PDB file of N, CA, C and O in Angstrom:
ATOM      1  N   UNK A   1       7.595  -9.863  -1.895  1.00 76.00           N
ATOM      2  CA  UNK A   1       8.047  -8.618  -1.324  1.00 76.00           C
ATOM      3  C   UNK A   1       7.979  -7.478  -2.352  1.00 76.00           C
ATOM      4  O   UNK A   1       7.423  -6.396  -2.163  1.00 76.00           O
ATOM      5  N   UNK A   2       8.540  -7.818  -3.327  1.00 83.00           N
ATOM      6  CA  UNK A   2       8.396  -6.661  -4.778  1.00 83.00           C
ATOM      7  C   UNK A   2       7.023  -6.085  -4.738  1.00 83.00           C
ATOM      8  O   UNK A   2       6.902  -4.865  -4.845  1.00 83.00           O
ATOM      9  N   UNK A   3       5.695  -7.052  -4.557  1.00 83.00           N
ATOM     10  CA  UNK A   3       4.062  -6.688  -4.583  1.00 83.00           C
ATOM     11  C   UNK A   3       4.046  -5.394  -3.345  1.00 83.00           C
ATOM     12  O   UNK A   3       3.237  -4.471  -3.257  1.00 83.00           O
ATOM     13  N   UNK A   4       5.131  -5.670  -2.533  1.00 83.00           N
ATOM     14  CA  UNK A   4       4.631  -4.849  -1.003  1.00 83.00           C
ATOM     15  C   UNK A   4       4.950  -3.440  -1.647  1.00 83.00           C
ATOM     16  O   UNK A   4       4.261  -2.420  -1.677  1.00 83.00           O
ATOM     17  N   UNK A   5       6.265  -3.714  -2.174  1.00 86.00           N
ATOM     18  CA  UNK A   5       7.401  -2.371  -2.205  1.00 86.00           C
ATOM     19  C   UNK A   5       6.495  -1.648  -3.712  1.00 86.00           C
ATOM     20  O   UNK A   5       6.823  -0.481  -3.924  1.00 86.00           O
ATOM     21  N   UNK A   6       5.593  -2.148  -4.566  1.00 88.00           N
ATOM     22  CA  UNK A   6       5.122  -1.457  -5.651  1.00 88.00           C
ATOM     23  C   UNK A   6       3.764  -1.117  -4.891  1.00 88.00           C
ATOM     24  O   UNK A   6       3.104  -0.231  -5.435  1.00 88.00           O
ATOM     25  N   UNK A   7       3.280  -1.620  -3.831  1.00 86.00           N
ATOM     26  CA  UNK A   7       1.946  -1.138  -3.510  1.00 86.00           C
ATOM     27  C   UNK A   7       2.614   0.251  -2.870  1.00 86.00           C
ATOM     28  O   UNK A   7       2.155   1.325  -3.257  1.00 86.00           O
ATOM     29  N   UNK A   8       3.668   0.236  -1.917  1.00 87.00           N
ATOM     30  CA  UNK A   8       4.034   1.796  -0.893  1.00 87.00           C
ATOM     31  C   UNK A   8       4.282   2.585  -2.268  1.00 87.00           C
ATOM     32  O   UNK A   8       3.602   3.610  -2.316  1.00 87.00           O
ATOM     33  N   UNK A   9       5.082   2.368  -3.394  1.00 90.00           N
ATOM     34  CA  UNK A   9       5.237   3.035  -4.157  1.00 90.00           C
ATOM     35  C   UNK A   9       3.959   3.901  -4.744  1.00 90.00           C
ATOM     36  O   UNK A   9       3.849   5.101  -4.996  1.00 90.00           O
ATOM     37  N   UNK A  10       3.206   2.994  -4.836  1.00 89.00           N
ATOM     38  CA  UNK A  10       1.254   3.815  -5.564  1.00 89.00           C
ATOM     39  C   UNK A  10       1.284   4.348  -4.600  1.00 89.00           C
ATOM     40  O   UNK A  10       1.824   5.444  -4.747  1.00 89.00           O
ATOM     41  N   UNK A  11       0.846   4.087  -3.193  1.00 88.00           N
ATOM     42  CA  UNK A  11       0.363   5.014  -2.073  1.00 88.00           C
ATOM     43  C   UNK A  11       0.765   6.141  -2.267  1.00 88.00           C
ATOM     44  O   UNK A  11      -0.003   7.036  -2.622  1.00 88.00           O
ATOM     45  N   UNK A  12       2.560   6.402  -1.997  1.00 90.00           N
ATOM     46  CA  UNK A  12       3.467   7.160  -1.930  1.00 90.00           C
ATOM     47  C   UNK A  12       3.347   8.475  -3.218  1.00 90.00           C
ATOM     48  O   UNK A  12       3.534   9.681  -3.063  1.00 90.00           O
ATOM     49  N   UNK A  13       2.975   7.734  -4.467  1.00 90.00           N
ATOM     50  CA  UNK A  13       2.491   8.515  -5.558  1.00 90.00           C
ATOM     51  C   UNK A  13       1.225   9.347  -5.466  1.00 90.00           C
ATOM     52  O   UNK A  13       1.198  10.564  -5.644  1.00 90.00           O
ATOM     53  N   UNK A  14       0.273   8.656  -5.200  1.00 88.00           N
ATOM     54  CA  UNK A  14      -1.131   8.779  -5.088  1.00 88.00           C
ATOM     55  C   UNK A  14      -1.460  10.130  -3.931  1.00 88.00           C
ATOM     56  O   UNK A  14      -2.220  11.090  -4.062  1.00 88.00           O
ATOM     57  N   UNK A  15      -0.695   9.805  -2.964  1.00 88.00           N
ATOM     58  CA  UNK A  15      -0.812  10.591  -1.672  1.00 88.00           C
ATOM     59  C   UNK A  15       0.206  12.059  -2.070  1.00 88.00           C
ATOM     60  O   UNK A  15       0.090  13.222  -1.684  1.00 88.00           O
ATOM     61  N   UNK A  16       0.758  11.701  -2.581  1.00 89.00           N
ATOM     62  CA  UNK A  16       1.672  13.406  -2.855  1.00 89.00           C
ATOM     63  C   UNK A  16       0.510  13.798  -4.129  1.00 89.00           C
ATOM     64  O   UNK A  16      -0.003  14.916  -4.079  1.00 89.00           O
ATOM     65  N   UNK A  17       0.178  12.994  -5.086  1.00 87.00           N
ATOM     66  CA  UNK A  17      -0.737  13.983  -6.146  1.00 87.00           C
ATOM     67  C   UNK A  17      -1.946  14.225  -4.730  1.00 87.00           C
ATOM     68  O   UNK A  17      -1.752  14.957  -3.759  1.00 87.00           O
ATOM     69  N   UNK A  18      -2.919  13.551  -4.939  1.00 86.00           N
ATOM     70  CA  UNK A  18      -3.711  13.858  -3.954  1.00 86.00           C
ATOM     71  C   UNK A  18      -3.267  15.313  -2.554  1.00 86.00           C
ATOM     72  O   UNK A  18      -4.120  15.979  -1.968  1.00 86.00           O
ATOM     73  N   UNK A  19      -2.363  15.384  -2.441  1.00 85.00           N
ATOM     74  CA  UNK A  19      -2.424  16.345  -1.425  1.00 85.00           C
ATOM     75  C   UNK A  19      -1.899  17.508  -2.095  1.00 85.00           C
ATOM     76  O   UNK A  19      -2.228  18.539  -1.508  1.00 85.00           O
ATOM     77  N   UNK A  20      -1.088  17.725  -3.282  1.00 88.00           N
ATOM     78  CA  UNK A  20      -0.785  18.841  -3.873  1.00 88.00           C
ATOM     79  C   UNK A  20      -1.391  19.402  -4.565  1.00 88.00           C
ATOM     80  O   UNK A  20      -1.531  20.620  -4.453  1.00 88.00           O
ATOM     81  N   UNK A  21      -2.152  18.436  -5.849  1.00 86.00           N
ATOM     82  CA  UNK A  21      -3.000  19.174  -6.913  1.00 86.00           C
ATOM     83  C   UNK A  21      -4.171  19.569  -6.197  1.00 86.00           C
ATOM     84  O   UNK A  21      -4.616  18.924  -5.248  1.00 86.00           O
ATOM     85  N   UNK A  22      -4.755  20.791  -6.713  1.00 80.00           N
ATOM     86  CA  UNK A  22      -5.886  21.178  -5.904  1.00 80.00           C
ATOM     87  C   UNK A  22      -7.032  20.117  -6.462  1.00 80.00           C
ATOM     88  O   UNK A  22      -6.728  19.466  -7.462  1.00 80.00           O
ATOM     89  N   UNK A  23      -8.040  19.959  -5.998  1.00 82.00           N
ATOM     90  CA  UNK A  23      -9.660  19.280  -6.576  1.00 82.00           C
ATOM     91  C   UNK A  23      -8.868  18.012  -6.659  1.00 82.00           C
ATOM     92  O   UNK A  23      -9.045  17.736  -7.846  1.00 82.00           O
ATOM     93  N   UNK A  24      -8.203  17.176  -6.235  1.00 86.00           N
ATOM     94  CA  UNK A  24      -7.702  15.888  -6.530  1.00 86.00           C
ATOM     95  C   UNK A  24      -7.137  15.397  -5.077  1.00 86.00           C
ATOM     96  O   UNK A  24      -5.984  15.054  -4.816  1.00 86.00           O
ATOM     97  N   UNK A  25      -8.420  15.467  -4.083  1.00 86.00           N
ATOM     98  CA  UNK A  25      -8.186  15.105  -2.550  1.00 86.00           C
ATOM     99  C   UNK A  25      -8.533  13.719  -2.880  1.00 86.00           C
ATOM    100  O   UNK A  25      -7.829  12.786  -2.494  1.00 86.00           O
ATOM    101  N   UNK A  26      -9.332  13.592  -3.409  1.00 87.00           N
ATOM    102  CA  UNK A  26      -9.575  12.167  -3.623  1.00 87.00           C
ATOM    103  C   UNK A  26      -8.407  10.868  -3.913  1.00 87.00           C
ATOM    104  O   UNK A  26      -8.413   9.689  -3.561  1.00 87.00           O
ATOM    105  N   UNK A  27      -7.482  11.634  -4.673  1.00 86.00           N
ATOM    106  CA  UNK A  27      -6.272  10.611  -4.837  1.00 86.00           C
ATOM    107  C   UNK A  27      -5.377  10.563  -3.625  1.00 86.00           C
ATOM    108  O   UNK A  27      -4.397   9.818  -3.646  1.00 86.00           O
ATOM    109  N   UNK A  28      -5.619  11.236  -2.669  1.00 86.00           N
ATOM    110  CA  UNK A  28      -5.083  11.005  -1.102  1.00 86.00           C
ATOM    111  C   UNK A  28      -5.705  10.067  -0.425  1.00 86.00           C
ATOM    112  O   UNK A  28      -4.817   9.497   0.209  1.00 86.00           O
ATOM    113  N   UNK A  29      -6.531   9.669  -0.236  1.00 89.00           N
ATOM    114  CA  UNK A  29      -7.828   9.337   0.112  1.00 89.00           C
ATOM    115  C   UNK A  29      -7.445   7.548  -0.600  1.00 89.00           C
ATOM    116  O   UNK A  29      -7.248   6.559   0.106  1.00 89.00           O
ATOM    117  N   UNK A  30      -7.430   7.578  -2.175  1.00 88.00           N
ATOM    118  CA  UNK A  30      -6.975   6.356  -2.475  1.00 88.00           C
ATOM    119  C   UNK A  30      -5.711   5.503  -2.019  1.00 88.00           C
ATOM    120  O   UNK A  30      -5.656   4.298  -1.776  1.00 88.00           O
ATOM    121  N   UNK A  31      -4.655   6.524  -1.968  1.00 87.00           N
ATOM    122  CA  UNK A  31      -3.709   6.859  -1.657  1.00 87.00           C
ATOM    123  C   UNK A  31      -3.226   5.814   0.016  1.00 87.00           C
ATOM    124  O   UNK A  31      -2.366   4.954   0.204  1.00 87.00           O
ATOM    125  N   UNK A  32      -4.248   6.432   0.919  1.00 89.00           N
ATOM    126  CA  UNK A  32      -4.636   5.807   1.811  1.00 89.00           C
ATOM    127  C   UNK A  32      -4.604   4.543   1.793  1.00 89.00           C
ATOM    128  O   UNK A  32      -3.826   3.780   2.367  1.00 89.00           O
ATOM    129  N   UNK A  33      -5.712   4.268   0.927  1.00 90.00           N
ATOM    130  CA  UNK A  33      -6.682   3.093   0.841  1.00 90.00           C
ATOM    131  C   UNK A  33      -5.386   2.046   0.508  1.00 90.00           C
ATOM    132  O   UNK A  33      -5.064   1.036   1.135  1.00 90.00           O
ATOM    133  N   UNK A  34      -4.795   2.601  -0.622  1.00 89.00           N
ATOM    134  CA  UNK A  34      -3.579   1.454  -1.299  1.00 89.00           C
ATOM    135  C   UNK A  34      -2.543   1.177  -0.073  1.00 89.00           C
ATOM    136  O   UNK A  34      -2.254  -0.016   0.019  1.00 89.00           O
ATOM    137  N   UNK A  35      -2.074   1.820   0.656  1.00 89.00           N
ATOM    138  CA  UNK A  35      -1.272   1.809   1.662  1.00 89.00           C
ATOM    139  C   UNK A  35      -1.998   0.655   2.923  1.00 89.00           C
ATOM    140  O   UNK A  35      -1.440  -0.167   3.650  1.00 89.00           O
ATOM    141  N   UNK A  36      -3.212   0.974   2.803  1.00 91.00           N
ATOM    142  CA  UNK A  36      -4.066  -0.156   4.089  1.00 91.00           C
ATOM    143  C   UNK A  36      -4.210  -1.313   3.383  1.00 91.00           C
ATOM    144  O   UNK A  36      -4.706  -2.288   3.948  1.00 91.00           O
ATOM    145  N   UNK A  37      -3.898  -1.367   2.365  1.00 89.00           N
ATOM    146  CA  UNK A  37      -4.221  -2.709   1.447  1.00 89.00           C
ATOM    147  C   UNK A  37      -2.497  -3.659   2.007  1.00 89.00           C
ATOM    148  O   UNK A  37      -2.481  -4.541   2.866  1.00 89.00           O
ATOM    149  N   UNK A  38      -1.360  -3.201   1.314  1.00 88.00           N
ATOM    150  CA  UNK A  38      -0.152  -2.589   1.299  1.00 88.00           C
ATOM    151  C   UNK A  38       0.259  -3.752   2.920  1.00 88.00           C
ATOM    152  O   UNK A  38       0.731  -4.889   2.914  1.00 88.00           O
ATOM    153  N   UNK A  39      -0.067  -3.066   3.872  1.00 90.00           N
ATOM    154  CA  UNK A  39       0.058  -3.442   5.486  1.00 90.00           C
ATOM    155  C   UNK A  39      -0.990  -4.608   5.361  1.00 90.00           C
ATOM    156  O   UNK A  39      -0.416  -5.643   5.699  1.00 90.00           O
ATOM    157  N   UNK A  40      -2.281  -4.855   5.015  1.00 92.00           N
ATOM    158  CA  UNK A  40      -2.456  -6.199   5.184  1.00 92.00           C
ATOM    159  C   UNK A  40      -1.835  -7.003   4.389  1.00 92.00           C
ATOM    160  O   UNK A  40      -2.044  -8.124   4.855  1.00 92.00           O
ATOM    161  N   UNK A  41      -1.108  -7.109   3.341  1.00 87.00           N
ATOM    162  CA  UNK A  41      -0.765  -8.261   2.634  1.00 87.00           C
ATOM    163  C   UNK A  41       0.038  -8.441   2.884  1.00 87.00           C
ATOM    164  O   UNK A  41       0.456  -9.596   2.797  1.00 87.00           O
ATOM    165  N   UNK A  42       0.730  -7.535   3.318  1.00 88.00           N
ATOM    166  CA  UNK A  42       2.398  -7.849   4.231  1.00 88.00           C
ATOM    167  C   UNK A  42       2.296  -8.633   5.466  1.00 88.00           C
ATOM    168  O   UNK A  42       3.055  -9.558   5.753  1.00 88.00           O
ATOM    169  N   UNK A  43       1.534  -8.307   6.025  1.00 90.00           N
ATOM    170  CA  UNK A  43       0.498  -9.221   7.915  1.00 90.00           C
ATOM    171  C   UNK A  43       0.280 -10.627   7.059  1.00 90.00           C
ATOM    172  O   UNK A  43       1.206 -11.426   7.198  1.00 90.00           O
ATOM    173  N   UNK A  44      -0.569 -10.954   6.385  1.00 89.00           N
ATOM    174  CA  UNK A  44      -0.783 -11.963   6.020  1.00 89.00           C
ATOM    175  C   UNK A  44      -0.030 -12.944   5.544  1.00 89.00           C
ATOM    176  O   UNK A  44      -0.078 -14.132   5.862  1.00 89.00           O
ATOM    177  N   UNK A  45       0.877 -12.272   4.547  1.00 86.00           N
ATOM    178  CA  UNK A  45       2.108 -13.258   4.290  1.00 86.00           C
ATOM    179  C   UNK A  45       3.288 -13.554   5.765  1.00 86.00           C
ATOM    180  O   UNK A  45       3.824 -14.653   5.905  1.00 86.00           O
ATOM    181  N   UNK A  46       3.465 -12.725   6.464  1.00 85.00           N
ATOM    182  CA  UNK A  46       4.323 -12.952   7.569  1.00 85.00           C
ATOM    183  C   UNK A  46       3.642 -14.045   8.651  1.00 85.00           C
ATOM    184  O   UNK A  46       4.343 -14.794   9.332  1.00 85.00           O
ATOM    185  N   UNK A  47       2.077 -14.026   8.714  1.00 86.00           N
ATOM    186  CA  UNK A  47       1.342 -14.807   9.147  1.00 86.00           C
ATOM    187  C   UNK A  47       1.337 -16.069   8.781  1.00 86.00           C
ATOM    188  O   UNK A  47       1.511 -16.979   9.592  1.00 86.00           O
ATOM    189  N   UNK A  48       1.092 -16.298   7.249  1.00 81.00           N
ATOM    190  CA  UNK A  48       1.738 -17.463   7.142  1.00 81.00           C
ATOM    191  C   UNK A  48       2.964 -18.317   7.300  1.00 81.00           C
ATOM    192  O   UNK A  48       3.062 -19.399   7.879  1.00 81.00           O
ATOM    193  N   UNK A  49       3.884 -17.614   6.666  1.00 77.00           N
ATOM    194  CA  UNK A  49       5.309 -18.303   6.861  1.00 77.00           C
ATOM    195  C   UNK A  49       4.921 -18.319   8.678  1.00 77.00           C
ATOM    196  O   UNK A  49       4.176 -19.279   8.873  1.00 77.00           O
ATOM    197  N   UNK A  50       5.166 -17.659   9.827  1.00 74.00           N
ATOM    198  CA  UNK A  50       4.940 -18.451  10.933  1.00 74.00           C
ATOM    199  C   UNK A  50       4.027 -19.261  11.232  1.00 74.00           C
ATOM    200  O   UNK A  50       4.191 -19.392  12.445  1.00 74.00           O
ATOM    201  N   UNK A  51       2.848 -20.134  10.835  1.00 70.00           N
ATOM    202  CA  UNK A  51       1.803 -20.656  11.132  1.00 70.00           C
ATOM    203  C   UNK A  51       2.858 -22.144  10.558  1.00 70.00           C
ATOM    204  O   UNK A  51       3.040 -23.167  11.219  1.00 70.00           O
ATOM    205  N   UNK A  52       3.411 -21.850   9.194  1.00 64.00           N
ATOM    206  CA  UNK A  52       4.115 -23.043   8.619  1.00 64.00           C
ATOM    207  C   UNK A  52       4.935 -23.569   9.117  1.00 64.00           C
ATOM    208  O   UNK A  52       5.247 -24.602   8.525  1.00 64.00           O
ATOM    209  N   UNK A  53       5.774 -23.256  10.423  1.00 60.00           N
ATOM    210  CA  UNK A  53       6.988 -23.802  10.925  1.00 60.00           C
ATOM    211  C   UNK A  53       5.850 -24.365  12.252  1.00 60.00           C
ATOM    212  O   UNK A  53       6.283 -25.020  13.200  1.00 60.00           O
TER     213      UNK A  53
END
């Protein structure tokens, strides 16, 4: 769970630089990316523990 809560944390970082500093859209964009990462590993682990019972 700590892996989930430090990935929203990057997003959460990434996505406020990215949308404030000017010429640094790109770190929104990553920002993104870390957050879609973020939601699958969270799906996957919840996927397992139910597949195991």
């Amino acid at each position: 769970m700590w892996f989930f809560l430090f990935l929203l944390l990057v997003a959460a970082v990434l996505g406020v630089l990215g949308a404030v500093v000017e010429g640094l859209l790109y770190l929104l964009f990553i920002g993104i990316g870390v957050l879609v990462i973020a939601v699958l590993v969270i799906s996957l682990q919840r996927s397992r523990r139910r597949a195991g019972r």
